[in-house]
Coordinates of C-alpha atoms and ligand atoms in Angstrom, one line a residue:
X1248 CA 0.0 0.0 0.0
X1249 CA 1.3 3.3 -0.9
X1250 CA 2.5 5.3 2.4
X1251 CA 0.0 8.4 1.7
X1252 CA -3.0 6.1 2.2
X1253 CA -2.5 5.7 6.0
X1254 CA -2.5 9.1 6.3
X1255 CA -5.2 10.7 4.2
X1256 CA -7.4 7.8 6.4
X1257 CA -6.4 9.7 9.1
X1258 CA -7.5 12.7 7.9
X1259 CA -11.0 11.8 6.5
X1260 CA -11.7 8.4 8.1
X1261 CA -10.6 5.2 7.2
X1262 CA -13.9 4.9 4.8
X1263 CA -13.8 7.7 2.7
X1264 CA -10.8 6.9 1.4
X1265 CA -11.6 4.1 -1.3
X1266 CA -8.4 2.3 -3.2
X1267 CA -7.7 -0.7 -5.4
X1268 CA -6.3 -2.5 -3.1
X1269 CA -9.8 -4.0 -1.9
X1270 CA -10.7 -6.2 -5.1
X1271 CA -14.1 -5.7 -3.9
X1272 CA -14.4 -1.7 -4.7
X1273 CA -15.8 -0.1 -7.9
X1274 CA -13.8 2.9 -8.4
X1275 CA -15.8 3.4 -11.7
X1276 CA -18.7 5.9 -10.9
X1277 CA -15.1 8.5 -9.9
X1278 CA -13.0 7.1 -12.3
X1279 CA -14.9 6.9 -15.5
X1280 CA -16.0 10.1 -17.4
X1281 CA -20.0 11.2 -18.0
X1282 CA -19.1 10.8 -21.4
X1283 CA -17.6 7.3 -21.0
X1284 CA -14.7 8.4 -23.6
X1285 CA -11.6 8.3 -20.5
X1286 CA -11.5 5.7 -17.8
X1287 CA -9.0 6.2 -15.6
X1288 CA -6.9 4.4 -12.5
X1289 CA -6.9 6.6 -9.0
X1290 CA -4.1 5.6 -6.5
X1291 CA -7.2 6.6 -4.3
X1292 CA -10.7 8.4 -4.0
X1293 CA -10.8 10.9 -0.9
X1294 CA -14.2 12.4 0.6
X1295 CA -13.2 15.0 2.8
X1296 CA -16.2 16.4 4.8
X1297 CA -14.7 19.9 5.6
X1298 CA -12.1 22.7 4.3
X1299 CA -9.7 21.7 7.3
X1300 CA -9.8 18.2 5.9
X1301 CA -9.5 19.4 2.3
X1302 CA -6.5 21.3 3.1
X1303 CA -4.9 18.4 5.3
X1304 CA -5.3 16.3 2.8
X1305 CA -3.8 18.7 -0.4
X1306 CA -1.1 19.1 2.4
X1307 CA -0.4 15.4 2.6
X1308 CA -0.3 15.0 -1.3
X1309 CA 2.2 18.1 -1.5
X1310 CA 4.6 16.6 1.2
X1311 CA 4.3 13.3 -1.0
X1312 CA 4.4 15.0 -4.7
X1313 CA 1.1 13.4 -5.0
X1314 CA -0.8 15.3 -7.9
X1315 CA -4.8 15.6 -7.3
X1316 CA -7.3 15.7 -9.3
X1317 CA -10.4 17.1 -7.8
X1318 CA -13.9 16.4 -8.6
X1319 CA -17.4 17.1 -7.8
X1320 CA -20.5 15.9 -9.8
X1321 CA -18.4 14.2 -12.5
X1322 CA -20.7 15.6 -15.4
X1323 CA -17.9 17.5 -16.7
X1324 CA -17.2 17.2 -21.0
X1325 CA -14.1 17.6 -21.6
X1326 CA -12.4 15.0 -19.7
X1327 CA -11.3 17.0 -17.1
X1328 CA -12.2 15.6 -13.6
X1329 CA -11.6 11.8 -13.8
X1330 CA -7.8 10.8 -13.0
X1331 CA -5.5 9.7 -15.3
X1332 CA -4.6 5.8 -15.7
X1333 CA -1.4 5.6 -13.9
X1334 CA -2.7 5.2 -11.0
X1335 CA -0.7 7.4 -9.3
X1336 CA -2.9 10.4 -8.8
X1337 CA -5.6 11.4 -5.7
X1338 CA -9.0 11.3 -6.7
X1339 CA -11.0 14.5 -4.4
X1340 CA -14.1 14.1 -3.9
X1341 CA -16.1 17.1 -2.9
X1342 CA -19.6 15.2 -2.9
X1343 CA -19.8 15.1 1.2
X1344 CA -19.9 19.1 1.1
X1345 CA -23.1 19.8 0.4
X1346 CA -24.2 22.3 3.3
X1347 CA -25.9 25.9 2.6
X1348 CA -23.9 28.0 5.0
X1349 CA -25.8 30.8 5.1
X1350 CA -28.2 32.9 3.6
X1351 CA -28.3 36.7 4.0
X1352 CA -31.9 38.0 2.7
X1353 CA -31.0 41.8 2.5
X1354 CA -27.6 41.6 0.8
X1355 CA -28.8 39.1 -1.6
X1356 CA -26.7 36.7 -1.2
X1357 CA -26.0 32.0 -0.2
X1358 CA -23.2 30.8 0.8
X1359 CA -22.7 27.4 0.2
X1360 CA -20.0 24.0 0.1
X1361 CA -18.5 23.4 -3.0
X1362 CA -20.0 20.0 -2.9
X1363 CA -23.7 21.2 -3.0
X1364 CA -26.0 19.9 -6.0
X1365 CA -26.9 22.4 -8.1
X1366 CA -30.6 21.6 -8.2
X1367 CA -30.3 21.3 -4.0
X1368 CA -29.0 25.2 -4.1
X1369 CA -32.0 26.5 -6.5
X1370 CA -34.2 24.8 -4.0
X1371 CA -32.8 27.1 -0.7
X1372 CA -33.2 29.6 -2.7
X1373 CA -36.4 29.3 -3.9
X1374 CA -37.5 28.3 -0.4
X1375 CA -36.4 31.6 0.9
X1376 CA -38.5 33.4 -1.7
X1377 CA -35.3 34.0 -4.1
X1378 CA -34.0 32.7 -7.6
X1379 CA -30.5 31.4 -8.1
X1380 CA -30.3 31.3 -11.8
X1381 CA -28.1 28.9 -13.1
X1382 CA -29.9 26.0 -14.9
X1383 CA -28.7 23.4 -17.0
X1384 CA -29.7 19.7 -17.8
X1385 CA -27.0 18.3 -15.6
X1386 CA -28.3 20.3 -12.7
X1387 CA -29.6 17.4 -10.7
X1388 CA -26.1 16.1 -10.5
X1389 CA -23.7 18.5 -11.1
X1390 CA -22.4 20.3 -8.2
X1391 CA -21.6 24.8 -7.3
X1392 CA -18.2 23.8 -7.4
X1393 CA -17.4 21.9 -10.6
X1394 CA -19.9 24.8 -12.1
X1395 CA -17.5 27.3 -10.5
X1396 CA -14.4 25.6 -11.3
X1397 CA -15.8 25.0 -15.7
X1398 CA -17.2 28.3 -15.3
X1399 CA -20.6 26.7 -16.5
X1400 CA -23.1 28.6 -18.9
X1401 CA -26.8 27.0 -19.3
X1402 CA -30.1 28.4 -20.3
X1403 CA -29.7 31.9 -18.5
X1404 CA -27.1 33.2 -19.5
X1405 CA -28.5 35.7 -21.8
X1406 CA -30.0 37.4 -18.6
X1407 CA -28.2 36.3 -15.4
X1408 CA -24.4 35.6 -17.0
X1409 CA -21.9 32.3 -16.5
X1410 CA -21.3 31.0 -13.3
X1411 CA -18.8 33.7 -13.0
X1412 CA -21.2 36.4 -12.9
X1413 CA -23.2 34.7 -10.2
X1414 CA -20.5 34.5 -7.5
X1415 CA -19.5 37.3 -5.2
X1416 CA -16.5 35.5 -3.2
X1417 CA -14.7 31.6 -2.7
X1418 CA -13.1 30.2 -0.5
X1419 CA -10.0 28.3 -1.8
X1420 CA -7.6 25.8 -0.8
X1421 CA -4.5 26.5 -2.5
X1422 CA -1.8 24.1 -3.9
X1423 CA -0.1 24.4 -0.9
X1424 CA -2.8 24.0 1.6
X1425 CA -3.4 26.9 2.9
X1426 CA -7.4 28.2 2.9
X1427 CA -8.0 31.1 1.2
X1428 CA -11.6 33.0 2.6
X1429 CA -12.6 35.0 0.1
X1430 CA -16.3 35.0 1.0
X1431 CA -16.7 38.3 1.1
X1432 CA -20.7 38.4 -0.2
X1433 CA -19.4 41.9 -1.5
X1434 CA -20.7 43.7 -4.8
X1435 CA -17.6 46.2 -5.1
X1436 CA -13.9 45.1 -3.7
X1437 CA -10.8 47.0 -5.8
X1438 CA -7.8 46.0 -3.8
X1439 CA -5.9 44.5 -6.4
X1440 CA -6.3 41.8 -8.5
X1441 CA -9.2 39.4 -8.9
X1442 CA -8.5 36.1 -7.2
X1443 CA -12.1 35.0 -7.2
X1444 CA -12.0 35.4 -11.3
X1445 CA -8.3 33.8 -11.3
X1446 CA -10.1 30.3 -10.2
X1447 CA -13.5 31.1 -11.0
X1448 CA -12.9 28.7 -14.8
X1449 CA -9.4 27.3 -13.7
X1450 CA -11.1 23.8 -14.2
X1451 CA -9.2 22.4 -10.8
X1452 CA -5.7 23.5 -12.3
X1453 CA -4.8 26.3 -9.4
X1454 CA -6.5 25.2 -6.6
X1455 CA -9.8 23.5 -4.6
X1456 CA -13.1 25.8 -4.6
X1457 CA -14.5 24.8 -1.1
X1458 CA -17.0 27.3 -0.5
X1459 CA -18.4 30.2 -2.7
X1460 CA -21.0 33.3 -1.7
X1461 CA -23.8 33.3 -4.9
X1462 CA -26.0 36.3 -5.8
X1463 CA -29.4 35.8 -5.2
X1464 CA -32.4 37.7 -7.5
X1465 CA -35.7 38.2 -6.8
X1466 CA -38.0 35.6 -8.4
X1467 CA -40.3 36.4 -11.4
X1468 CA -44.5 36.7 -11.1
X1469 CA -44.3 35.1 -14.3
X1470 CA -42.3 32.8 -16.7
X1471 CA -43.2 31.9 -20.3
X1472 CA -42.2 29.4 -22.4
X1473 CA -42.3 29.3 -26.5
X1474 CA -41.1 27.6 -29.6
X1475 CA -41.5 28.8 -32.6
X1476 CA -40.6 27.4 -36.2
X1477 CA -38.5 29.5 -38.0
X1478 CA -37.9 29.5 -42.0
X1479 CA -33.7 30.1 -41.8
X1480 CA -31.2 30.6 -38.9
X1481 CA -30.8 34.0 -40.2
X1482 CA -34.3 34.3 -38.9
X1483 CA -33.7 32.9 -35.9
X1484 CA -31.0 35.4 -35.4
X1485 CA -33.7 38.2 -36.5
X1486 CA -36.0 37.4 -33.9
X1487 CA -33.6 36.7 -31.3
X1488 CA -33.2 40.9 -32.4
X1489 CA -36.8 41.5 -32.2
X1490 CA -37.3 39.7 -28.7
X1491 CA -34.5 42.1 -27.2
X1492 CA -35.8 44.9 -28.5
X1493 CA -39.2 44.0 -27.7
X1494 CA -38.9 42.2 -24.0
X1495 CA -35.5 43.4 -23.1
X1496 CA -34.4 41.8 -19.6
X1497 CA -37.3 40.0 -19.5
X1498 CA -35.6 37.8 -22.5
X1499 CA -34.2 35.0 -20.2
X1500 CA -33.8 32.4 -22.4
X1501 CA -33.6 31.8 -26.4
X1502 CA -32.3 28.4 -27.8
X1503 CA -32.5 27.3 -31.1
X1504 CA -32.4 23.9 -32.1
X1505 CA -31.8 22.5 -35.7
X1506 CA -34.0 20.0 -37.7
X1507 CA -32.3 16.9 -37.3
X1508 CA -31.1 17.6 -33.6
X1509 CA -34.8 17.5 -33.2
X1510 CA -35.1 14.3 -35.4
X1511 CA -32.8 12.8 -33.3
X1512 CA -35.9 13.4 -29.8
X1513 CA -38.7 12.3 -32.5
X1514 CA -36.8 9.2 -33.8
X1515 CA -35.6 8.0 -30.1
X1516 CA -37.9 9.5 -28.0
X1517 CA -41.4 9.7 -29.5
X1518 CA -43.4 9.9 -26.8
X1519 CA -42.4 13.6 -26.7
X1520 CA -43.9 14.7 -29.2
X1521 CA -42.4 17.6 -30.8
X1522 CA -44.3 20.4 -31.4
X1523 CA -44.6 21.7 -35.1
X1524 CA -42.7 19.0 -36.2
X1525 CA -45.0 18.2 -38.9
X1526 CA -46.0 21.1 -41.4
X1527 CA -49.7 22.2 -42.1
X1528 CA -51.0 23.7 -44.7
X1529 CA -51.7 27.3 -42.5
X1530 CA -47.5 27.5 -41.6
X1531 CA -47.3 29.6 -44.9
X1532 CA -44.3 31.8 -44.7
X1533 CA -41.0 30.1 -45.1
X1534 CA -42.8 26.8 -45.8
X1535 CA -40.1 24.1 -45.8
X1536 CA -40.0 22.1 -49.9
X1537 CA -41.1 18.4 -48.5
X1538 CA -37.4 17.1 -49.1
X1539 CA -36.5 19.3 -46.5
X1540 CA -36.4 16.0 -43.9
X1541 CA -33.8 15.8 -41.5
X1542 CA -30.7 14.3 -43.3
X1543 CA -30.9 10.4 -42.6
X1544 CA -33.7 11.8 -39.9
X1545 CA -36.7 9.2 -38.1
X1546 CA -39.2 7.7 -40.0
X1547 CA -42.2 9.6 -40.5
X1548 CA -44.9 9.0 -37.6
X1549 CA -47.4 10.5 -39.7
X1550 CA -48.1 12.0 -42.7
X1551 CA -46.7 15.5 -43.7
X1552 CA -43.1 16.8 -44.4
X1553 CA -40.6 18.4 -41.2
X1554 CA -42.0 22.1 -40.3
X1555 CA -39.3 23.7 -40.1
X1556 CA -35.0 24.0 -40.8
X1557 CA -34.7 25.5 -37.3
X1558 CA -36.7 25.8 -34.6
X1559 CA -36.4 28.4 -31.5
X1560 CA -37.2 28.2 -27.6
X1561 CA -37.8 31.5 -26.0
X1562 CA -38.2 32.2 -22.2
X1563 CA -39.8 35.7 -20.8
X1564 CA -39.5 35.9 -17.5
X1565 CA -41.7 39.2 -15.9
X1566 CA -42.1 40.8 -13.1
X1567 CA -45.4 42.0 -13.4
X1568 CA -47.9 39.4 -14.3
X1569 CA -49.0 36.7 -16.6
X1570 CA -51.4 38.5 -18.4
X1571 CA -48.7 40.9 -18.8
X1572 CA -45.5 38.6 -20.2
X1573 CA -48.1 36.6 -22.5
X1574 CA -49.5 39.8 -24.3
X1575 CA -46.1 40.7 -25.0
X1576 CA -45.2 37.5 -26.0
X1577 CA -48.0 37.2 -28.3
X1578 CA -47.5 40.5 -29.7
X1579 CA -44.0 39.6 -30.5
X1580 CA -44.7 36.4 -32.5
X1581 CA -47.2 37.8 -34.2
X1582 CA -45.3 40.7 -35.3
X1583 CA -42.4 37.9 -36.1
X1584 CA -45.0 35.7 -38.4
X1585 CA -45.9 38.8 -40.0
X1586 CA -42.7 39.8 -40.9
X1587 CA -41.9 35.9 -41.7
X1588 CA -39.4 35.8 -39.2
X1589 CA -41.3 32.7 -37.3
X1590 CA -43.3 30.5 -39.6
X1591 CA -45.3 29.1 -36.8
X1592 CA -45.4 29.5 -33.0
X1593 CA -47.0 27.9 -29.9
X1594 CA -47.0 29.6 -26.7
X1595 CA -47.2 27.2 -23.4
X1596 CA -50.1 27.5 -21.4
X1597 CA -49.0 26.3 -18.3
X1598 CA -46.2 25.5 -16.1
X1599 CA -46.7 21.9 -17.4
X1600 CA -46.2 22.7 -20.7
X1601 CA -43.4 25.2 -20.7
X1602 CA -41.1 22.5 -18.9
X1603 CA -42.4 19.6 -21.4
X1604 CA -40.8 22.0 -24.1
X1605 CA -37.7 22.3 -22.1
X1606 CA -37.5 18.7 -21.4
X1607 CA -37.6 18.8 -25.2
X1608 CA -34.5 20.5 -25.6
X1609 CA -32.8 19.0 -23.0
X1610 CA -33.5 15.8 -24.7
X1611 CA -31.3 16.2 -27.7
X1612 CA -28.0 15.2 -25.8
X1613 CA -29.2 12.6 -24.9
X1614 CA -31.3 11.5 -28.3
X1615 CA -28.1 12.2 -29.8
X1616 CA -26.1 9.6 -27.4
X1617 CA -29.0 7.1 -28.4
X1618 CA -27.6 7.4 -32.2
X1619 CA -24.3 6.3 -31.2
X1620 CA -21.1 8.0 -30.4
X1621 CA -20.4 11.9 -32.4
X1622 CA -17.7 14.9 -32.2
X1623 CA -19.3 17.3 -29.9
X1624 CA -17.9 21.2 -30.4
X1625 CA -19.4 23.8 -28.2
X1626 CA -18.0 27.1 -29.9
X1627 CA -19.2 30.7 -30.0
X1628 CA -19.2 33.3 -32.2
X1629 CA -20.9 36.4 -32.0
X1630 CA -24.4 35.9 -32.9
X1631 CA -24.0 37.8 -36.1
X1632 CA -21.8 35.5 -37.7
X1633 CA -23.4 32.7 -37.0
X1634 CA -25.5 32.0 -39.8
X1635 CA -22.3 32.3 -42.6
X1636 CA -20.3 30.2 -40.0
X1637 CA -23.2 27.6 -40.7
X1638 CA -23.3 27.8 -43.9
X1639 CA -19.7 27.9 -44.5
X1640 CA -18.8 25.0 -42.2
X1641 CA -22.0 22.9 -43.2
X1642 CA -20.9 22.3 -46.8
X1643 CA -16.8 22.1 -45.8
X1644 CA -18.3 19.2 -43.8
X1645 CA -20.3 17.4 -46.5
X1646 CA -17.8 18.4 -49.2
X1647 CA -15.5 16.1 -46.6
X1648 CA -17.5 13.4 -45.6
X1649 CA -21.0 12.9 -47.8
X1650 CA -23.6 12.2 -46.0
X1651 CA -22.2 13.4 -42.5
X1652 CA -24.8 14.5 -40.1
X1653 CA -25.0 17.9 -37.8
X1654 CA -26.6 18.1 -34.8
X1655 CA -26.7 21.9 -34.4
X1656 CA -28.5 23.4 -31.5
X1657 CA -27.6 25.5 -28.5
X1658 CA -28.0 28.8 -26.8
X1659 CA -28.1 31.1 -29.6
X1660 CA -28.6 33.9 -27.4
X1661 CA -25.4 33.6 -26.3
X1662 CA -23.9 33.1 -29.7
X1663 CA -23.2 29.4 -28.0
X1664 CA -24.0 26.5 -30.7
X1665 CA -23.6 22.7 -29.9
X1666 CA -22.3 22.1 -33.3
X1667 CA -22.2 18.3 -32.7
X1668 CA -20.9 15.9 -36.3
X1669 CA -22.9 12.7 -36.6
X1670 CA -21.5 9.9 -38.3
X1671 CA -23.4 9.3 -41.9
X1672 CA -26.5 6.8 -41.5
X1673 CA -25.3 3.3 -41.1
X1674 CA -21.8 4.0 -40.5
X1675 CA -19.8 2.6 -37.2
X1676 CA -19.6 5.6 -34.6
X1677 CA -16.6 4.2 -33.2
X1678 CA -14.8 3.9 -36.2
X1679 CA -16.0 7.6 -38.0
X1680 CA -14.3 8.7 -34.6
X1681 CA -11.1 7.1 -35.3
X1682 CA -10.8 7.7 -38.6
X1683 CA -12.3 11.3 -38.6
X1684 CA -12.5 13.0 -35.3
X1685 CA -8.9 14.9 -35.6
X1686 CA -10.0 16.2 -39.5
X1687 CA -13.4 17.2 -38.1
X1688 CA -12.1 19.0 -35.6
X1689 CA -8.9 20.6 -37.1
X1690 CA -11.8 21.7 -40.0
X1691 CA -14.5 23.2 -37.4
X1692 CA -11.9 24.6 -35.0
X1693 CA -10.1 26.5 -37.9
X1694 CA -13.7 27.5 -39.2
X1695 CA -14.5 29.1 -36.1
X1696 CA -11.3 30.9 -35.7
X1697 CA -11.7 32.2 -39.0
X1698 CA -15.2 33.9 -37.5
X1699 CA -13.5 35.3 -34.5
X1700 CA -15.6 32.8 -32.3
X1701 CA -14.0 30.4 -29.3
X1702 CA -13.6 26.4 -29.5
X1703 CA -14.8 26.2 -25.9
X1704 CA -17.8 28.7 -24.6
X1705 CA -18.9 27.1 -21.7
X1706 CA -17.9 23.4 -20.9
X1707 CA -13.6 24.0 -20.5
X1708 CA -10.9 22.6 -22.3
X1709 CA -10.3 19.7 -19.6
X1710 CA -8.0 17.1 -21.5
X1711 CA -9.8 16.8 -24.5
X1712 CA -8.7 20.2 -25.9
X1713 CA -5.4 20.5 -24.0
X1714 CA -3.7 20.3 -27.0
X1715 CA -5.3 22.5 -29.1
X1716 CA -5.4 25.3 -27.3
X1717 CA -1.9 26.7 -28.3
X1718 CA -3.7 26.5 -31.9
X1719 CA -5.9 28.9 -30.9
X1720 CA -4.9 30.9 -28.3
X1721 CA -2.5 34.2 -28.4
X1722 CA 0.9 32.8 -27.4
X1723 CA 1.1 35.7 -25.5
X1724 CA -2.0 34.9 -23.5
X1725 CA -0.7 31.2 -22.9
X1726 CA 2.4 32.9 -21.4
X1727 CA 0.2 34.3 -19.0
X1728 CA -1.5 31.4 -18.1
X1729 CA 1.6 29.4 -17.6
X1730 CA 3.2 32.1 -15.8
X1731 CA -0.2 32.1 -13.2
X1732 CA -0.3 28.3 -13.1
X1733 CA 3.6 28.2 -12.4
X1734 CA 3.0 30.8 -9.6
X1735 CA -0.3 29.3 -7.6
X1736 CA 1.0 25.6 -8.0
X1737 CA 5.1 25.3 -8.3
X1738 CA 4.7 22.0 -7.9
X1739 CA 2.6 21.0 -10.3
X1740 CA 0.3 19.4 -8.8
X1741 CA -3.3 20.0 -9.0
X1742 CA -5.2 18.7 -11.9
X1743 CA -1.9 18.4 -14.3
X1744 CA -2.5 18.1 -17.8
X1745 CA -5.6 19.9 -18.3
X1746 CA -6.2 23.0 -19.4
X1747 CA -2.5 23.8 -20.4
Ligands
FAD865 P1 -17.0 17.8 -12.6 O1 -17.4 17.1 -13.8 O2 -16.9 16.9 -11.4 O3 -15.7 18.6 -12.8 C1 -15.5 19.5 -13.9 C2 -14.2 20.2 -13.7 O4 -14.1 21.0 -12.6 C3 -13.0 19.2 -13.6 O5 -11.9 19.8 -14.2 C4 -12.8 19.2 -12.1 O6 -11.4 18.8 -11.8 C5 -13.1 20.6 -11.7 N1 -13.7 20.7 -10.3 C6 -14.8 20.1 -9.9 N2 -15.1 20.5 -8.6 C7 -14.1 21.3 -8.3 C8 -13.8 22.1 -7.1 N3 -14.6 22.1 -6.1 N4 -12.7 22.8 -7.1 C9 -11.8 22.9 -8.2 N5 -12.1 22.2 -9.3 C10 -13.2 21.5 -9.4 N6 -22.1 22.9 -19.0 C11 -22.5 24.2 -19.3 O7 -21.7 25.1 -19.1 N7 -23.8 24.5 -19.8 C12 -24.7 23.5 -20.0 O8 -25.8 23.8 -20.5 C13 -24.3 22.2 -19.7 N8 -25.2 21.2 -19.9 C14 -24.8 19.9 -19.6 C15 -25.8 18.9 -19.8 C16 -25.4 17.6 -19.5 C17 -26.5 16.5 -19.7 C18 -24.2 17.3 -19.0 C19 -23.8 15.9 -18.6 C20 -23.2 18.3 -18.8 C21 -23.5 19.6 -19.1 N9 -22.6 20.6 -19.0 C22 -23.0 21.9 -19.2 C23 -21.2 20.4 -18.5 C24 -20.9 21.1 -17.3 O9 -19.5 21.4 -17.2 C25 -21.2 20.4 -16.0 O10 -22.5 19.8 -16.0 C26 -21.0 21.1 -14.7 O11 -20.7 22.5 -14.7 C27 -19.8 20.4 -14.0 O12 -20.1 20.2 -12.7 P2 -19.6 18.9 -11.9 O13 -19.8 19.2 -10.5 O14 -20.2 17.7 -12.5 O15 -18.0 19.0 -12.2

């Protein structure tokens, strides 16, 4: 047994530290990837319960040269929290963590463990008559730290910001093991340089989030869900325009999802029935030709071409009333149907319906795991851009591989597209990944350089783009980066290999 074991037992109890060395202990749920594309080997997993513990135990691993790798709900995309196979490094668990601190009604603010749940922390909140934001589809797992530490977008980020704009203070262990209590809950602080933002997206690379202080917003009287058909992206990206202009902050969500992404939710998962999927004769305006089927797309349930090339999920959140964010919303489509900027559009009734339609778009990952395995790329650009990016980078791809299938959807609002390649119908997943992966990406990546956009918006660069950040990233601005990493971890040991 390796000498650190003995000690980090002593540190967090001899049963939350879990090791090989027990035949009869599946390491798997810590050591495999959400993705299932890395599996690694951990010398050992460690559940601290505390930041004392946390820091005793990156303490112990510094005194050994032990690197750590730290983790919380292990949803992460990029390969980034799951340990390598040497089976050599500390697996951190931050899971045990999970208590609300404190919340402090009149400076709008929650203090919480880094190890909370993300659904767990919208809950206090709501239960203390406030909203915390942040959503996404891994929200039931997912945890306020590894959001913290990827810097993690969602659906409202057009309104509220990325993780990073939601946090006022953290508390950090450092590579060295010494605690850091930035918890400040303060809205102004210029006393030199940012820590908070120095971690805030450093994907476990300078140091252990334990603790942050979140802003709090008041809830809405009303939130409205809904999805319209649209005849082009470009008029997706028109009425994305036309909702800003017309419900300004209220705007707090706008997602567009492509045709076959949403063939993908119809073909594996019927029984959600997408609305507008199938044209009728009234959707006049921008009314798809009846080839326009999703490419290699489901078999048709009933009769009738695909609505739509795109379609669009809009959220108005208002503080007045329903009455109030429904007329505007209605006046907005209609104006947008007039103008043929929507070619049809169904606004939810109820709260039932607006989170069947998000279920909807949450879906598509998951349809699109169904079909087998695919290239995901989660770029931005601005939002102006992105219909020539599309068109651009949609026929490079086909020109490449016939036949290859996009799954394009994501938060256009934030100029933030899933722009996820599909092997063509019939062909191994396994085996297009092999043989095409590097060219796919090397062709998107350079696309989206070439558009001023990013090859990671929201989900990090983790392992899986380690190596091509220098590609494209400023050398001058990787300098920096190294210089900061060198500084906040000489020893190089938390989380090595990702990011840089
Ligand atoms: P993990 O996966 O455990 O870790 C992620 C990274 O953070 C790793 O590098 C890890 O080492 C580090 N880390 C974790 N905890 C800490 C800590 N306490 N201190 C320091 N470093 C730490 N992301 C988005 O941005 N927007 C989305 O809409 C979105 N949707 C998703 C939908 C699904 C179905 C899934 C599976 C993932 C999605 N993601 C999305 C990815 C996203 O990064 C994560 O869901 C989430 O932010 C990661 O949290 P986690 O606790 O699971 O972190």
């Amino acid at each position: 047994m390796n000498p650190l074991v003995p000690q980090l037992r002593a540190i967090v109890g001899a049963a939350q530290v879990l090791t090989h060395d027990d035949p009869a202990t599946d390491l798997s749920a810590w050591e495999q990837d959400w993705r299932k594309r890395a599996h690694g080997c951990a010398l050992a997993v460690v559940r601290p319960a505390s930041t004392a513990e946390v820091a005793a135990v990156v303490q112990a691993c510094a005194a050994a040269g032990v690197s750590i790798v730290p983790q919380g709900g292990n949803t992460g995309l990029v390969v980034g929290g799951v340990p390598d196979t040497s089976g050599t490094q500390v697996l951190l668990s931050l899971t045990r963590m999970n208590t609300v601190r404190a919340i402090d009604a009149a400076n709008l603010t929650l203090t919480v463990d880094a190890g909370c749940v993300l659904q767990h922390l919208q809950a206090a909140a709501a239960n203390a008559g406030f909203l915390f934001p942040l959503s996404l589809a891994a929200e039931g797992s997912c945890t306020i730290g590894g959001n913290l530490a990827t810097n993690a977008g969602g659906t409202q980020v057009l309104r509220y910001g990325n993780t990073r704009d939601l946090c006022l203070g953290l508390e950090v262990v450092t590579a060295r093991g010494e605690v850091w209590n930035g918890l400040s809950g303060l809205r102004k602080d210029n006393t030199g340089y940012d820590l908070r933002d120095l971690f805030i997206g450093s994907e476990g690379t300078l140091g252990i989030i334990t603790a942050a202080t979140l802003k709090l917003y008041p809830q809405p009287a009303a939130r409205l869900t809904a999805w319209a058909a649209v005849p082009t992206l470009q008029a997706a990206v028109d009425l994305l325009g036309q909702a800003q202009q017309r419900l300004a902050a209220g705007l707090t969500g706008f997602e567009v999802m492509g045709q076959f992404a949403l063939g993908l939710v119809d073909r594996h998962f019927p029984q959600l029935r997408v609305p507008l999927w199938r044209d009728s004769p009234a959707s006049a305006p921008g009314r798809p030709k009846p080839d326009a089927a999703p490419p290699g797309g489901s078999e048709p349930r009933e009769a009738g071409s695909v609505g739509a090339p795109y379609f669009v999920l809009l959220e108005n959140s208002d503080f007045e009333s329903e009455a109030h964010a429904r007329a505007l919303f209605e006046s907005l489509l209609e104006t947008a149907f007039e103008q043929g900027t929507v070619s049809d559009a169904v606004v939810a009734e109820n709260l039932t319906q607006a989170k069947a339609l998000w279920h909807i778009r949450e879906s598509i990952p998951l349809a699109q795991a169904e079909e087998g395995l695919n290239i995901k790329h989660d770029i931005s650009l601005p939002v102006s851009r992105i219909p020539a990016f599309c068109d651009a980078t949609d026929a490079a791809l086909q020109a490449a591989i016939p036949g290859v299938r996009l799954v394009n959807f994501g938060h256009l609002g934030d100029g933030n597209l899933h722009y996820n390649v599909q092997a063509p119908e019939g062909v191994d997943g396994k085996a297009f990944l092999r043989e095409e992966e590097e060219h796919i990406n090397t062709l998107v990546f350079d696309a989206v350089a070439r558009f001023d956009g990013s090859i990671s918006a929201e989900h990090g660069v983790g392992s899986l783009k380690a190596a091509k950040l220098p590609h494209y990233k400023s050398p001058v601005a990787l300098d920096l980066m190294r210089a900061i990493k060198a500084a906040l971890d000489p020893q190089g040991i938390m989380n090595p290999g990702r990011v840089l």
